[in-house]
Structures are given as structure tokens and as C-alpha cells.
């Protein structure tokens, strides 16, 4: 039986950590759909045409360790405004959502567009300042030479582009449970998420 959990929200709100923990808790497979857009963005930075790159995307393209840079994140956000790029990535995501044994997908439009019938939906958010600080500490730990100001500007730019685009903009589905992690520890956020999913599953 398939059981899909949709987890959406802006960059660095804690979606990735929560999604991995939720998937481990329920024994479900996990897909970070941002990686699809990052993989297309990386190919475009290397000279490819966005729509052709999205159509030719292979699962192994998601394993590239260079997909986590700020430059690739911005490129991902730019290709994500193109309707044909989004359309080329739909089937892969829906097939993943329907896999037997359950699936957790995290992204921007999972509860609204990819899996509107998901059994449980969360929208994980936090203030731009808190998200930028988390991302800054992550990048710093990886040896990246960035300032807090740059990271905050980057987060705000990506939020604006992701929320204002015409195709599948970032927004909470009407039936999503909104979790603001600004003042939560990772442990609290994960616990809140699992409890919310159990309530939705039973309801
Ligand atoms: O989640 P992330 O930071 O890895 O996502 C990178 C970009 O990809 C994000 O800024 C917008 C885009 N994206 C999207 O449009 N839809 C998704 N479901 C996931 C990501």
C-alpha cells in the first residue's frame, strides 16, 4: 500500500532534517525533491539548456556531492521557475510517492501540486533570520568563505523567487499542518512533525 507524506517549506527551515527523521521513524523511503532542481541547475551552470537537462535527468545525477553549494541552490531556484522544467520532473516524483511501503517527499510544491492527495502534509517554516543563521553555520562548517549578510540576502532572494513564481509557487497547502521551527530544537521539531503526521493519518 502506498502512503505519501508531503513536507514543504522555504530553504533552511529544517525540512531536510525533519523529512529524514520522519522517513526513518515510519520506515519510509525519502526523496529530497530540491536535489532534482539542483541537478538541473548544476547542468545549466555547466552550459546545458534547462529544459533538455530536466528531460535527460538520471537518478545518478542526484548523487553529485557538489549539489549542496549556494551557487547551485540559486541556479536551482532559477530553473525552477520554468514550467517545462517542472513538468519534466513530475512523473519521477509521483512514481516515487506511490512506491509500496510509503514515501516522504520534501520540497516546495509537494502538498499543492505533486501529491495533492498525500495522506499527511506539513509546511515547515522559520523566520528568514533564523534560517540564514542555520545555513551560515552549515556553510561555515564546510569551510565556505561566506558572511552572515550574504547568506541572509541569498535566503531572501530565493524565498522571493520561489514564492512569486507563476508555476507551483511555494505556499502551504490548505490542509497542511504549519510548523514554525524558529524557536524549536531539532528534536522538538521532529517530535512535533511525527505527532502531526499521526494525527493526520488517523483523521
Ligand atoms: O530545497 P532546496 O533548497 O534544495 O531547493 C533548491 C531550489 O529548488 C529551491 O530554491 C526551489 C527549487 N525547488 C522547487 O521549485 N520545487 C521543489 N519541490 C523543490 C525545490
Coordinates of N, CA and C and ligand atoms in Angstrom, one line a residue, residues 7-12 15-16 32-38 67-68 72-81 86 89 93 105-110 114 135 158-159 161-162 165 167-170, ligand 1:
X7 N 6.2 17.2 2.6 CA 6.8 18.2 3.6 C 7.4 19.3 2.7
X8 N 6.7 20.5 2.8 CA 7.1 21.6 2.0 C 7.6 22.7 3.0
X9 N 8.3 23.7 2.4 CA 8.7 24.9 3.1 C 9.9 25.6 2.5
X10 N 10.3 26.8 3.0 CA 11.4 27.5 2.4 C 12.7 26.9 2.7
X11 N 13.8 27.4 2.1 CA 15.1 26.9 2.3 C 15.5 27.0 3.8
X12 N 16.2 26.0 4.3 CA 16.8 26.0 5.6 C 15.8 26.2 6.8
X15 N 13.3 21.3 6.9 CA 12.6 20.3 6.1 C 13.4 19.0 5.9
X16 N 14.7 19.2 5.5 CA 15.5 18.1 5.2 C 15.7 17.2 6.4
X32 N 14.4 14.0 -1.5 CA 14.6 15.4 -1.4 C 14.4 16.0 -2.8
X33 N 13.3 16.5 -3.1 CA 13.0 16.9 -4.5 C 13.8 18.1 -4.9
X34 N 14.4 18.9 -3.9 CA 15.2 20.0 -4.2 C 16.5 19.5 -5.0
X35 N 16.9 18.3 -4.8 CA 18.0 17.7 -5.5 C 17.8 17.6 -7.0
X36 N 16.5 17.4 -7.4 CA 16.2 17.3 -8.8 C 16.5 18.7 -9.5
X37 N 16.0 19.8 -8.8 CA 16.2 21.1 -9.3 C 17.7 21.5 -9.3
X38 N 18.3 21.1 -8.2 CA 19.8 21.4 -8.0 C 20.6 20.7 -9.2
X67 N 26.2 19.4 -5.4 CA 24.9 20.0 -5.5 C 24.5 20.9 -4.3
X68 N 25.3 20.8 -3.2 CA 24.9 21.5 -2.0 C 25.4 22.9 -1.9
X72 N 24.8 26.6 -6.7 CA 23.9 25.6 -7.3 C 22.4 25.8 -6.8
X73 N 22.3 26.2 -5.5 CA 21.0 26.5 -4.9 C 20.3 27.6 -5.7
X74 N 21.0 28.7 -6.0 CA 20.5 29.8 -6.8 C 20.1 29.3 -8.2
X75 N 21.0 28.6 -8.8 CA 20.7 28.1 -10.2 C 19.5 27.2 -10.2
X76 N 19.3 26.4 -9.1 CA 18.1 25.5 -9.0 C 16.9 26.4 -8.9
X77 N 16.9 27.4 -8.1 CA 15.8 28.3 -7.9 C 15.4 29.0 -9.2
X78 N 16.4 29.3 -10.0 CA 16.2 30.0 -11.3 C 15.6 29.0 -12.3
X79 N 16.1 27.8 -12.4 CA 15.5 26.8 -13.4 C 14.1 26.4 -12.9
X80 N 13.8 26.5 -11.6 CA 12.5 26.0 -11.1 C 11.4 26.9 -11.5
X81 N 11.6 28.1 -12.0 CA 10.5 29.0 -12.5 C 10.0 28.6 -13.9
X86 N 9.7 22.0 -14.6 CA 8.9 21.4 -13.6 C 8.1 20.2 -14.1
X89 N 9.9 17.0 -14.5 CA 10.2 16.3 -13.2 C 9.1 15.7 -12.5
X93 N 8.7 12.2 -9.6 CA 8.3 12.5 -8.2 C 7.0 11.7 -7.8
X105 N 8.3 12.9 0.7 CA 8.9 13.8 -0.3 C 9.0 15.2 0.3
X106 N 10.1 15.9 0.2 CA 10.2 17.2 0.7 C 10.5 18.2 -0.4
X107 N 10.0 19.4 -0.4 CA 10.2 20.3 -1.5 C 9.4 21.6 -1.3
X108 N 8.9 22.2 -2.4 CA 8.1 23.4 -2.3 C 6.7 23.3 -2.7
X109 N 6.4 22.3 -3.5 CA 5.1 22.1 -4.1 C 4.5 20.7 -4.0
X110 N 5.0 20.0 -3.0 CA 4.6 18.5 -2.9 C 3.2 18.4 -2.5
X114 N 2.4 18.2 -6.6 CA 2.9 16.8 -6.9 C 2.0 15.8 -6.2
X135 N 21.9 28.2 8.0 CA 22.6 27.9 6.7 C 24.0 28.4 6.8
X158 N 16.1 33.9 -2.7 CA 15.5 32.6 -3.1 C 14.0 32.5 -2.7
X159 N 13.7 32.9 -1.4 CA 12.3 32.9 -1.0 C 11.4 33.7 -1.9
X161 N 11.9 34.5 -5.1 CA 11.7 33.9 -6.4 C 10.8 32.6 -6.3
X162 N 11.0 31.8 -5.2 CA 10.2 30.6 -5.0 C 8.7 30.9 -4.7
X165 N 6.9 33.0 -8.1 CA 6.8 32.4 -9.5 C 5.4 32.0 -9.8
X167 N 4.4 29.4 -11.7 CA 4.2 27.9 -11.7 C 4.5 27.3 -10.3
X168 N 3.5 26.7 -9.7 CA 3.7 25.9 -8.5 C 4.5 26.7 -7.4
X169 N 4.1 27.9 -7.1 CA 4.8 28.7 -6.1 C 4.9 28.1 -4.7
X170 N 5.9 28.5 -4.0 CA 6.0 27.9 -2.6 C 4.9 28.5 -1.8
Ligands
LIG1 O1 15.2 22.5 -1.2 P1 16.4 23.1 -1.9 O2 16.9 24.3 -1.2 O3 17.4 22.0 -2.2 O4 15.8 23.6 -3.3 C1 16.5 24.3 -4.3 C2 15.6 25.0 -5.2 O5 14.8 24.2 -6.0 C3 14.6 25.9 -4.5 O6 15.1 27.2 -4.3 C4 13.4 25.9 -5.4 C5 13.5 24.6 -6.2 N1 12.5 23.6 -5.8 C6 11.3 23.7 -6.3 O7 11.0 24.7 -7.0 N2 10.3 22.7 -6.0 C7 10.6 21.7 -5.2 N3 9.7 20.8 -5.0 C8 11.9 21.6 -4.6 C9 12.9 22.6 -4.9

